[in-house]
Amino acid sequence: MSNQTTLLLSPSPHMHSGKTTQLAMWGVCASLLPVLGTAVYLFGTYVLILTLVTCIGAVLAEAASLALRKRPWTGEVSSLVTGLILALTLPPHAPLWVGFVGGVIAIVLGKQVYGGTGANPFNPAAVGRVFLLVSFPAQLTMWTAPFDGVSTATPLGGAEASLWTLTVGTHGGSMGETSAIAILCGAVILFAMRLIDWQAPVGTVLGTALIALLVGEDPVYHVLTGGLLFGAVYMATDWVTSPVTKRGRFIFGLGIGVLTMVIRVWGSYPEGVSFAILLMNALTPLINRAELSLREKRRKAYVRATS
Amino acid sequence: MKELILLFIGSALVNNFLLARFLGICSFLGVTSQLRAAVSMGVAVTGVMFGASTVSWLLYAYVLDPLGLQYLQYVVFILVIASMVQALEQVIKARMPGLYRAFGIYLPLITTNCAILGVALLVVQNEYNLLSSIVFALGGGAGFTLAMAMMAGLREEFRPREIPHAFRGTGIGLVTAGIMSLAFLAFSGMIPM
């Protein structure tokens, strides 16, 4: 044996937890199952078909974009997650083509033009959702009641709903957004798998409650209605488009909550979660910069104090 | 007081010059590759907006309108804006040469920034008084600076080598501007203007 040892040189990080992006994305899919299951129970099997078509749109768009860019096929699971999240923010009886178009737009304009998974500044599902809402307002506001499919208004659109109804989800609304219990189940799964941390969702809920209290409306009601919890758990926690520091993510969440309430109370749209998420996505680089310069200042102060 | 605050928010967010009125897009795409330059451009535009709308308002109210020369407003306003930008350019060139180089052609081009002529013309069109005009101009400038800062922050985090070839540069800038504008639609109709 020679005395020479092989030194492996590589930049940090050096330890790997064994978690891969693919595995994490399957985890997110799993955490969406309670929400999807509840949606099917409440609104019928059409929900499954609409979800499937939206996911097909997203995955096909991903495959076509990667083929056009001559890149290897890697992001199939993350586009499936985008498709699932987008589908669950749609009204339960939206036409199938709406889901398909949304899936394609979310992946192509929301992600692939920026360079694919991990390079997108905006949450792809939020891009798809806002694009659909602005382009096809009639199809995106066809609210139906659970079980019987009769046209109805949503609580944010003026319908009466008790606290219990809002918790279980037996009221009109987007298919994955009505049941607080199902979303909390998903959140627990995500926490247990350590895929998300609490800062962004808790910030969102606090921001919403704070403004609700300030303008004299019921904070619990505003947290439970619309897409707030769904957005807080599944869209505000996106690793790519939220700030890198924990405090940054808390501020990010607060901003989403506050903007959502501003849009709900004063805006012409009844609901504003996806708008608020896009607005805060646009502010994320600035939050990161502020956090970075703050850390740099602290480090310098520390160096000065200890030297 | 409440009207003035609403006017400020309306001019800054609801009718954001860049993202809702689509005025001044050239500097929005041209000077947003660095955050510092983008914010400085926002401040410079705010300053010119403030100066130009105040002077234009005074000229319109006390010279053009009494003499029945309303049709000259375009010529006069452009002249006012051009001289303001000339003065600003001299100051920046003398005091901040680094910034002067970062701005490049976009500094004299503030003259042709349609957002500024837009402010001057809207102030007359909406028949604001002097105080409202100033608040309107400052709000517009604040909204302009905010949008510039957001855009520059986003562009600094782009990964140019991963963006498809056809979209690099202006292409991806326009896609991003479009998504930001979609997001700003949330504010539409919030304050009747």
Short mmCIF file of C-alpha atoms in Angstrom, two decimals:
data_model
loop_
_atom_site.label_atom_id
_atom_site.label_comp_id
_atom_site.label_asym_id
_atom_site.label_seq_id
_atom_site.Cartn_x
_atom_site.Cartn_y
_atom_site.Cartn_z
CA MET A 1 0.00 0.00 0.00
CA SER A 2 1.26 3.44 -0.81
CA ASN A 3 1.18 6.28 1.63
CA GLN A 4 -0.69 8.44 -0.81
CA THR A 5 -4.25 9.17 0.18
CA THR A 6 -6.82 10.46 -2.19
CA LEU A 7 -8.12 13.87 -1.18
CA LEU A 8 -11.55 14.67 -2.52
CA LEU A 9 -11.94 18.42 -3.00
CA SER A 10 -15.38 19.91 -3.43
CA PRO A 11 -17.19 23.11 -2.46
CA SER A 12 -19.70 23.04 0.42
CA PRO A 13 -22.23 21.65 1.31
CA HIS A 14 -20.52 18.35 2.11
CA MET A 15 -23.29 16.42 3.82
CA HIS A 16 -26.30 15.08 2.03
CA SER A 17 -29.47 14.25 3.94
CA GLY A 18 -30.52 11.73 1.32
CA LYS A 19 -33.52 13.88 0.47
CA THR A 20 -33.73 14.66 -3.22
CA THR A 21 -35.94 17.18 -4.96
CA GLN A 22 -37.88 14.33 -6.58
CA LEU A 23 -38.55 12.69 -3.24
CA ALA A 24 -39.63 15.99 -1.68
CA MET A 25 -41.99 16.62 -4.60
CA TRP A 26 -43.61 13.19 -4.11
CA GLY A 27 -43.99 14.20 -0.46
CA VAL A 28 -45.89 17.35 -1.47
CA CYS A 29 -48.09 15.20 -3.75
CA ALA A 30 -48.84 12.90 -0.82
CA SER A 31 -49.72 15.85 1.41
CA LEU A 32 -52.20 17.05 -1.25
CA LEU A 33 -54.09 13.73 -1.15
CA PRO A 34 -56.35 14.62 1.83
CA VAL A 35 -57.27 17.88 0.09
CA LEU A 36 -57.97 16.15 -3.22
CA GLY A 37 -59.92 13.38 -1.47
CA THR A 38 -62.11 15.90 0.35
CA ALA A 39 -62.69 17.79 -2.90
CA VAL A 40 -63.84 14.58 -4.64
CA TYR A 41 -66.13 13.73 -1.70
CA LEU A 42 -67.65 17.24 -1.68
CA PHE A 43 -67.93 18.01 -5.38
CA GLY A 44 -68.02 14.63 -7.13
CA THR A 45 -65.79 12.70 -9.52
CA TYR A 46 -65.60 15.55 -12.08
CA VAL A 47 -63.01 17.04 -9.71
CA LEU A 48 -60.73 14.08 -10.45
CA ILE A 49 -61.07 14.51 -14.22
CA LEU A 50 -60.41 18.27 -14.02
CA THR A 51 -57.36 17.67 -11.82
CA LEU A 52 -56.08 15.01 -14.17
CA VAL A 53 -56.47 17.27 -17.25
CA THR A 54 -54.73 20.17 -15.48
CA CYS A 55 -51.84 17.90 -14.48
CA ILE A 56 -51.60 16.52 -18.01
CA GLY A 57 -51.43 20.09 -19.33
CA ALA A 58 -48.64 20.94 -16.89
CA VAL A 59 -46.59 17.78 -17.43
CA LEU A 60 -46.98 17.90 -21.24
CA ALA A 61 -45.90 21.56 -21.25
CA GLU A 62 -42.87 20.66 -19.13
CA ALA A 63 -41.93 17.77 -21.43
CA ALA A 64 -42.40 19.87 -24.59
CA SER A 65 -40.38 22.81 -23.16
CA LEU A 66 -37.53 20.55 -22.08
CA ALA A 67 -37.50 18.83 -25.46
CA LEU A 68 -37.42 22.21 -27.25
CA ARG A 69 -34.59 23.39 -25.01
CA LYS A 70 -32.79 20.04 -25.48
CA ARG A 71 -32.62 19.51 -21.73
CA PRO A 72 -32.89 16.14 -19.98
CA TRP A 73 -36.27 15.16 -18.55
CA THR A 74 -35.92 15.89 -14.83
CA GLY A 75 -38.74 18.06 -13.50
CA GLU A 76 -41.70 15.82 -14.15
CA VAL A 77 -42.71 15.53 -10.50
CA SER A 78 -42.48 19.26 -9.79
CA SER A 79 -44.72 20.01 -12.77
CA LEU A 80 -47.16 17.44 -11.40
CA VAL A 81 -47.17 19.34 -8.09
CA THR A 82 -47.80 22.63 -9.93
CA GLY A 83 -50.66 21.00 -11.85
CA LEU A 84 -52.21 19.59 -8.66
CA ILE A 85 -51.98 22.87 -6.74
CA LEU A 86 -53.37 24.88 -9.67
CA ALA A 87 -56.24 22.42 -10.21
CA LEU A 88 -57.25 22.59 -6.54
CA THR A 89 -57.60 26.40 -6.75
CA LEU A 90 -60.11 26.14 -9.63
CA PRO A 91 -63.91 26.12 -9.23
CA PRO A 92 -65.22 22.54 -9.05
CA HIS A 93 -67.04 22.70 -12.38
CA ALA A 94 -64.61 24.76 -14.44
CA PRO A 95 -64.44 23.52 -18.06
CA LEU A 96 -61.66 21.02 -18.76
CA TRP A 97 -59.93 23.30 -21.29
CA VAL A 98 -59.56 25.97 -18.57
CA GLY A 99 -57.57 23.53 -16.46
CA PHE A 100 -55.44 22.46 -19.44
CA VAL A 101 -54.66 26.06 -20.52
CA GLY A 102 -53.87 26.98 -16.92
CA GLY A 103 -51.47 24.07 -16.54
CA VAL A 104 -49.65 24.98 -19.76
CA ILE A 105 -49.39 28.70 -18.88
CA ALA A 106 -48.22 27.95 -15.33
CA ILE A 107 -45.36 25.78 -16.56
CA VAL A 108 -44.36 27.69 -19.71
CA LEU A 109 -44.74 31.34 -18.61
CA GLY A 110 -44.36 30.70 -14.90
CA LYS A 111 -41.35 28.43 -14.97
CA GLN A 112 -39.74 27.26 -18.20
CA VAL A 113 -39.03 30.69 -19.75
CA TYR A 114 -36.98 31.46 -16.64
CA GLY A 115 -34.90 28.31 -17.06
CA GLY A 116 -37.02 25.60 -15.47
CA THR A 117 -37.39 24.21 -11.96
CA GLY A 118 -35.61 26.31 -9.35
CA ALA A 119 -35.05 29.37 -11.56
CA ASN A 120 -38.57 30.82 -11.49
CA PRO A 121 -39.15 34.03 -9.51
CA PHE A 122 -42.95 33.61 -9.36
CA ASN A 123 -44.97 30.69 -8.03
CA PRO A 124 -46.03 28.88 -11.24
CA ALA A 125 -49.43 27.82 -9.88
CA ALA A 126 -50.18 31.43 -8.83
CA VAL A 127 -49.16 32.67 -12.29
CA GLY A 128 -51.53 30.12 -13.89
CA ARG A 129 -54.35 30.93 -11.52
CA VAL A 130 -54.09 34.74 -11.95
CA PHE A 131 -53.75 34.37 -15.72
CA LEU A 132 -56.95 32.29 -15.81
CA LEU A 133 -58.85 34.62 -13.49
CA VAL A 134 -58.00 37.69 -15.58
CA SER A 135 -58.53 35.99 -18.96
CA PHE A 136 -61.62 33.88 -18.26
CA PRO A 137 -63.42 35.57 -15.33
CA ALA A 138 -66.75 33.87 -16.09
CA GLN A 139 -65.34 30.33 -16.02
CA LEU A 140 -63.28 31.07 -12.90
CA THR A 141 -66.27 32.23 -10.86
CA MET A 142 -68.77 29.42 -11.55
CA TRP A 143 -69.37 28.45 -7.95
CA THR A 144 -71.45 25.41 -7.14
CA ALA A 145 -72.65 24.01 -3.82
CA PRO A 146 -71.13 20.75 -2.53
CA PHE A 147 -73.00 17.43 -3.11
CA ASP A 148 -75.83 18.71 -5.34
CA GLY A 149 -73.92 20.96 -7.73
CA VAL A 150 -76.45 23.79 -7.60
CA SER A 151 -75.08 27.25 -8.45
CA THR A 152 -74.26 29.21 -5.33
CA ALA A 153 -72.30 32.17 -4.01
CA THR A 154 -69.11 31.81 -1.99
CA PRO A 155 -68.84 33.17 1.56
CA LEU A 156 -66.60 35.96 0.24
CA GLY A 157 -69.25 36.65 -2.39
CA GLY A 158 -71.85 37.27 0.28
CA ALA A 159 -73.19 33.78 1.12
CA GLU A 160 -73.88 32.92 4.76
CA ALA A 161 -71.62 30.26 6.28
CA SER A 162 -71.24 29.07 9.83
CA LEU A 163 -67.87 28.43 11.47
CA TRP A 164 -68.50 24.68 11.32
CA THR A 165 -69.31 24.80 7.59
CA LEU A 166 -66.09 26.70 6.93
CA THR A 167 -64.03 24.23 8.94
CA VAL A 168 -65.36 21.11 7.21
CA GLY A 169 -65.73 22.74 3.84
CA THR A 170 -69.40 22.20 2.98
CA HIS A 171 -69.78 25.57 1.29
CA GLY A 172 -69.19 26.93 -2.21
CA GLY A 173 -65.63 27.70 -3.27
CA SER A 174 -62.59 26.46 -5.16
CA MET A 175 -62.42 22.69 -4.98
CA GLY A 176 -59.39 22.33 -2.74
CA GLU A 177 -59.85 25.49 -0.72
CA THR A 178 -63.09 24.99 1.18
CA SER A 179 -62.14 22.47 3.85
CA ALA A 180 -59.85 23.85 6.55
CA ILE A 181 -59.49 20.41 8.16
CA ALA A 182 -58.20 18.75 4.96
CA ILE A 183 -55.68 21.56 4.40
CA LEU A 184 -54.47 21.31 8.01
CA CYS A 185 -54.02 17.54 7.53
CA GLY A 186 -51.85 18.32 4.51
CA ALA A 187 -49.92 20.89 6.53
CA VAL A 188 -49.27 18.34 9.28
CA ILE A 189 -47.91 15.86 6.70
CA LEU A 190 -45.63 18.55 5.25
CA PHE A 191 -44.38 19.50 8.74
CA ALA A 192 -43.83 15.87 9.70
CA MET A 193 -41.74 15.32 6.57
CA ARG A 194 -39.96 18.62 7.31
CA LEU A 195 -40.78 19.95 3.86
CA ILE A 196 -42.05 23.32 5.08
CA ASP A 197 -41.44 25.49 8.15
CA TRP A 198 -44.03 27.48 10.02
CA GLN A 199 -42.88 31.04 9.26
CA ALA A 200 -44.67 31.72 5.97
CA PRO A 201 -48.06 30.08 6.75
CA VAL A 202 -48.27 31.50 10.28
CA GLY A 203 -47.20 34.91 8.96
CA THR A 204 -49.96 34.78 6.36
CA VAL A 205 -52.64 33.88 8.90
CA LEU A 206 -51.41 36.55 11.35
CA GLY A 207 -51.27 39.23 8.64
CA THR A 208 -54.83 38.43 7.59
CA ALA A 209 -56.16 38.39 11.16
CA LEU A 210 -54.39 41.65 12.00
CA ILE A 211 -55.94 43.62 9.14
CA ALA A 212 -59.32 41.97 9.76
CA LEU A 213 -59.19 43.20 13.37
CA LEU A 214 -58.09 46.68 12.27
CA VAL A 215 -61.01 47.11 9.86
CA GLY A 216 -63.44 45.54 12.33
CA GLU A 217 -64.20 42.26 10.57
CA ASP A 218 -64.13 38.75 12.01
CA PRO A 219 -60.52 37.50 11.76
CA VAL A 220 -61.44 33.79 12.09
CA TYR A 221 -63.94 34.12 9.26
CA HIS A 222 -61.38 35.77 6.97
CA VAL A 223 -58.72 33.14 7.71
CA LEU A 224 -61.11 30.26 6.98
CA THR A 225 -62.76 31.63 3.83
CA GLY A 226 -61.44 31.70 0.28
CA GLY A 227 -58.07 30.31 -0.63
CA LEU A 228 -56.20 31.74 2.33
CA LEU A 229 -55.24 28.55 4.17
CA PHE A 230 -54.55 26.65 0.95
CA GLY A 231 -52.35 29.48 -0.33
CA ALA A 232 -50.60 29.82 3.03
CA VAL A 233 -49.76 26.10 3.27
CA TYR A 234 -49.07 25.18 -0.36
CA MET A 235 -48.13 28.35 -2.22
CA ALA A 236 -46.47 30.64 0.33
CA THR A 237 -44.14 27.81 1.36
CA ASP A 238 -42.69 27.29 -2.14
CA TRP A 239 -38.93 26.95 -1.55
CA VAL A 240 -37.98 28.59 -4.81
CA THR A 241 -40.07 31.74 -4.64
CA SER A 242 -39.99 32.60 -0.91
CA PRO A 243 -37.15 34.39 0.93
CA VAL A 244 -34.12 32.38 2.10
CA THR A 245 -34.08 33.42 5.76
CA LYS A 246 -36.65 32.35 8.34
CA ARG A 247 -37.41 35.93 9.36
CA GLY A 248 -37.63 36.83 5.67
CA ARG A 249 -40.24 34.11 5.18
CA PHE A 250 -42.24 35.40 8.15
CA ILE A 251 -42.26 38.92 6.67
CA PHE A 252 -43.17 37.38 3.30
CA GLY A 253 -46.14 35.60 4.91
CA LEU A 254 -47.27 38.73 6.76
CA GLY A 255 -47.18 40.61 3.46
CA ILE A 256 -49.35 37.98 1.77
CA GLY A 257 -51.92 38.16 4.57
CA VAL A 258 -52.01 41.95 4.64
CA LEU A 259 -52.25 42.30 0.84
CA THR A 260 -54.96 39.62 0.66
CA MET A 261 -57.06 41.56 3.16
CA VAL A 262 -56.40 44.86 1.35
CA ILE A 263 -57.65 43.28 -1.89
CA ARG A 264 -60.65 41.63 -0.17
CA VAL A 265 -61.74 44.78 1.65
CA TRP A 266 -61.00 47.53 -0.86
CA GLY A 267 -60.33 45.79 -4.19
CA SER A 268 -62.75 44.97 -6.97
CA TYR A 269 -61.87 41.26 -6.79
CA PRO A 270 -63.59 39.34 -3.95
CA GLU A 271 -60.48 37.23 -3.30
CA GLY A 272 -56.82 38.12 -3.56
CA VAL A 273 -54.59 35.33 -2.26
CA SER A 274 -52.95 34.47 -5.59
CA PHE A 275 -52.47 38.16 -6.43
CA ALA A 276 -50.92 38.73 -3.01
CA ILE A 277 -48.58 35.77 -3.52
CA LEU A 278 -47.39 37.13 -6.88
CA LEU A 279 -46.86 40.59 -5.39
CA MET A 280 -44.81 39.19 -2.52
CA ASN A 281 -42.88 36.94 -4.95
CA ALA A 282 -41.87 40.13 -6.76
CA LEU A 283 -40.68 41.59 -3.43
CA THR A 284 -38.80 38.43 -2.39
CA PRO A 285 -35.42 39.44 -3.93
CA LEU A 286 -35.64 42.78 -2.09
CA ILE A 287 -36.40 40.99 1.22
CA ASN A 288 -33.40 38.75 0.60
CA ARG A 289 -31.17 41.75 -0.10
CA ALA A 290 -32.32 43.52 3.06
CA GLU A 291 -31.71 40.39 5.16
CA LEU A 292 -28.28 39.92 3.59
CA SER A 293 -27.13 43.49 4.24
CA LEU A 294 -28.47 43.26 7.80
CA ARG A 295 -26.41 40.12 8.40
CA GLU A 296 -23.36 41.74 6.89
CA LYS A 297 -23.75 44.71 9.22
CA ARG A 298 -24.10 42.39 12.23
CA ARG A 299 -21.06 40.38 11.19
CA LYS A 300 -18.98 43.55 10.87
CA ALA A 301 -20.18 44.78 14.25
CA TYR A 302 -19.28 41.39 15.74
CA VAL A 303 -15.82 41.43 14.17
CA ARG A 304 -15.26 44.97 15.44
CA ALA A 305 -16.42 44.03 18.94
CA THR A 306 -14.28 40.90 19.22
CA SER A 307 -11.08 42.17 17.60
CA MET B 1 -56.20 65.10 3.97
CA LYS B 2 -57.91 61.76 3.39
CA GLU B 3 -58.42 62.62 -0.29
CA LEU B 4 -54.72 63.41 -0.65
CA ILE B 5 -53.67 60.08 0.89
CA LEU B 6 -56.07 58.23 -1.42
CA LEU B 7 -54.73 60.23 -4.37
CA PHE B 8 -51.17 59.24 -3.43
CA ILE B 9 -52.03 55.52 -3.13
CA GLY B 10 -54.08 55.66 -6.30
CA SER B 11 -51.27 57.25 -8.24
CA ALA B 12 -48.63 54.91 -6.76
CA LEU B 13 -50.40 51.52 -6.84
CA VAL B 14 -53.86 51.48 -8.44
CA ASN B 15 -52.79 53.41 -11.53
CA ASN B 16 -49.09 52.65 -11.31
CA PHE B 17 -47.45 54.45 -14.21
CA LEU B 18 -45.37 51.43 -15.23
CA LEU B 19 -47.65 48.50 -14.45
CA ALA B 20 -51.15 49.88 -15.00
CA ARG B 21 -50.77 52.84 -17.41
CA PHE B 22 -47.77 51.29 -19.23
CA LEU B 23 -45.96 54.63 -19.46
CA GLY B 24 -42.18 54.87 -19.24
CA ILE B 25 -41.53 51.23 -20.14
CA CYS B 26 -38.19 52.05 -21.83
CA SER B 27 -36.40 52.82 -18.57
CA PHE B 28 -38.32 49.95 -16.89
CA LEU B 29 -36.53 47.54 -19.21
CA GLY B 30 -33.38 49.57 -19.82
CA VAL B 31 -32.12 50.52 -16.36
CA THR B 32 -33.26 47.58 -14.24
CA SER B 33 -30.26 45.27 -14.49
CA GLN B 34 -28.82 46.67 -11.23
CA LEU B 35 -30.85 47.53 -8.15
CA ARG B 36 -28.83 50.64 -7.29
CA ALA B 37 -29.13 52.17 -10.73
CA ALA B 38 -32.83 51.29 -10.90
CA VAL B 39 -33.64 52.97 -7.59
CA SER B 40 -31.54 56.02 -8.53
CA MET B 41 -33.44 56.22 -11.81
CA GLY B 42 -36.69 56.02 -9.87
CA VAL B 43 -35.61 58.88 -7.61
CA ALA B 44 -34.44 60.95 -10.59
CA VAL B 45 -37.75 60.40 -12.40
CA THR B 46 -39.66 61.27 -9.21
CA GLY B 47 -37.70 64.51 -8.95
CA VAL B 48 -38.37 65.45 -12.56
CA MET B 49 -42.05 64.45 -12.22
CA PHE B 50 -42.38 66.71 -9.17
CA GLY B 51 -40.57 69.66 -10.77
CA ALA B 52 -42.16 69.33 -14.17
CA SER B 53 -45.72 68.93 -12.94
CA THR B 54 -45.41 71.90 -10.55
CA VAL B 55 -43.94 74.21 -13.20
CA SER B 56 -46.36 72.94 -15.86
CA TRP B 57 -49.29 73.48 -13.53
CA LEU B 58 -48.22 77.05 -12.78
CA LEU B 59 -47.61 77.80 -16.47
CA TYR B 60 -50.94 76.29 -17.47
CA ALA B 61 -52.95 78.04 -14.76
CA TYR B 62 -51.36 81.48 -15.02
CA VAL B 63 -50.16 81.75 -18.63
CA LEU B 64 -51.68 79.25 -21.05
CA ASP B 65 -55.21 79.10 -19.70
CA PRO B 66 -55.77 82.89 -19.22
CA LEU B 67 -54.34 83.60 -22.69
CA GLY B 68 -56.39 80.83 -24.33
CA LEU B 69 -53.26 79.02 -25.46
CA GLN B 70 -54.28 75.57 -24.15
CA TYR B 71 -53.28 73.98 -27.45
CA LEU B 72 -49.65 74.86 -26.72
CA GLN B 73 -49.56 72.64 -23.63
CA TYR B 74 -47.66 69.77 -25.30
CA VAL B 75 -44.89 72.03 -26.63
CA VAL B 76 -44.58 73.96 -23.38
CA PHE B 77 -44.62 70.87 -21.15
CA ILE B 78 -41.99 69.10 -23.24
CA LEU B 79 -39.82 72.21 -23.07
CA VAL B 80 -40.19 72.34 -19.29
CA ILE B 81 -39.34 68.65 -18.92
CA ALA B 82 -36.36 68.88 -21.28
CA SER B 83 -34.85 71.81 -19.39
CA MET B 84 -35.39 70.04 -16.04
CA VAL B 85 -33.61 66.94 -17.34
CA GLN B 86 -30.77 69.07 -18.71
CA ALA B 87 -30.28 70.65 -15.29
CA LEU B 88 -30.46 67.24 -13.55
CA GLU B 89 -27.97 65.78 -16.01
CA GLN B 90 -25.42 68.51 -15.25
CA VAL B 91 -25.82 67.96 -11.50
CA ILE B 92 -25.43 64.16 -11.74
CA LYS B 93 -22.49 64.43 -14.14
CA ALA B 94 -20.68 66.77 -11.75
CA ARG B 95 -21.60 65.13 -8.43
CA MET B 96 -22.10 61.42 -9.19
CA PRO B 97 -19.95 60.37 -12.16
CA GLY B 98 -20.41 56.66 -11.36
CA LEU B 99 -24.17 56.96 -11.50
CA TYR B 100 -23.84 59.08 -14.63
CA ARG B 101 -22.08 56.19 -16.36
CA ALA B 102 -24.60 53.64 -15.02
CA PHE B 103 -27.51 55.67 -16.43
CA GLY B 104 -25.84 56.11 -19.81
CA ILE B 105 -28.26 57.10 -22.53
CA TYR B 106 -31.24 56.65 -20.21
CA LEU B 107 -30.49 59.88 -18.30
CA PRO B 108 -31.12 62.28 -21.23
CA LEU B 109 -33.90 59.90 -22.26
CA ILE B 110 -35.84 60.86 -19.11
CA THR B 111 -36.89 63.77 -21.35
CA THR B 112 -38.81 61.37 -23.54
CA ASN B 113 -40.04 59.30 -20.57
CA CYS B 114 -43.74 59.34 -21.34
CA ALA B 115 -44.58 58.86 -17.65
CA ILE B 116 -43.38 62.41 -16.93
CA LEU B 117 -45.29 64.05 -19.78
CA GLY B 118 -48.14 61.80 -18.66
CA VAL B 119 -48.10 63.29 -15.16
CA ALA B 120 -48.02 66.86 -16.51
CA LEU B 121 -50.91 66.22 -18.91
CA LEU B 122 -53.02 64.20 -16.45
CA VAL B 123 -52.69 66.95 -13.87
CA VAL B 124 -54.26 69.41 -16.32
CA GLN B 125 -56.80 66.89 -17.64
CA ASN B 126 -58.01 65.93 -14.15
CA GLU B 127 -58.15 69.62 -13.12
CA TYR B 128 -56.16 69.10 -9.93
CA ASN B 129 -55.20 72.07 -7.77
CA LEU B 130 -51.52 72.72 -7.08
CA LEU B 131 -51.36 70.63 -3.87
CA SER B 132 -53.15 67.67 -5.49
CA SER B 133 -50.84 67.91 -8.49
CA ILE B 134 -47.80 67.66 -6.25
CA VAL B 135 -49.23 64.69 -4.34
CA PHE B 136 -50.20 63.02 -7.64
CA ALA B 137 -46.66 63.50 -9.01
CA LEU B 138 -44.98 62.25 -5.83
CA GLY B 139 -47.29 59.20 -5.69
CA GLY B 140 -46.59 58.45 -9.32
CA GLY B 141 -42.87 58.74 -8.67
CA ALA B 142 -43.06 56.50 -5.61
CA GLY B 143 -44.96 53.85 -7.57
CA PHE B 144 -42.46 54.17 -10.43
CA THR B 145 -39.53 53.70 -8.03
CA LEU B 146 -41.22 50.71 -6.35
CA ALA B 147 -41.82 48.96 -9.67
CA MET B 148 -38.24 49.72 -10.79
CA ALA B 149 -36.84 48.28 -7.54
CA MET B 150 -39.01 45.13 -7.77
CA MET B 151 -38.00 44.56 -11.38
CA ALA B 152 -34.29 45.12 -10.68
CA GLY B 153 -34.42 42.77 -7.68
CA LEU B 154 -36.00 40.06 -9.82
CA ARG B 155 -33.60 40.57 -12.72
CA GLU B 156 -30.57 40.37 -10.45
CA GLU B 157 -31.69 36.89 -9.40
CA PHE B 158 -32.23 35.62 -12.92
CA ARG B 159 -29.93 32.87 -14.13
CA PRO B 160 -29.11 34.15 -17.60
CA ARG B 161 -27.38 30.96 -18.72
CA GLU B 162 -30.49 28.87 -18.02
CA ILE B 163 -32.99 31.17 -19.69
CA PRO B 164 -33.83 29.90 -23.21
CA HIS B 165 -31.85 31.80 -25.81
CA ALA B 166 -34.83 33.50 -27.43
CA PHE B 167 -35.99 34.94 -24.10
CA ARG B 168 -32.70 36.38 -22.81
CA GLY B 169 -32.60 40.11 -22.08
CA THR B 170 -35.68 42.07 -23.16
CA GLY B 171 -37.81 38.96 -23.74
CA ILE B 172 -37.71 37.70 -20.18
CA GLY B 173 -37.96 41.32 -18.98
CA LEU B 174 -41.26 41.70 -20.83
CA VAL B 175 -42.60 38.37 -19.52
CA THR B 176 -41.73 39.48 -15.97
CA ALA B 177 -43.29 42.91 -16.54
CA GLY B 178 -46.43 41.14 -17.76
CA ILE B 179 -46.68 38.94 -14.66
CA MET B 180 -46.05 41.94 -12.38
CA SER B 181 -48.74 43.86 -14.23
CA LEU B 182 -51.16 40.93 -13.76
CA ALA B 183 -50.40 41.03 -10.05
CA PHE B 184 -51.00 44.81 -9.93
CA LEU B 185 -54.46 44.24 -11.46
CA ALA B 186 -55.42 43.28 -7.91
CA PHE B 187 -55.39 46.98 -7.04
CA SER B 188 -57.61 47.97 -9.98
CA GLY B 189 -60.81 49.70 -9.03
CA MET B 190 -59.65 50.09 -5.45
CA ILE B 191 -59.79 53.88 -5.55
CA PRO B 192 -62.04 55.63 -8.07
CA MET B 193 -59.88 58.07 -10.00
#
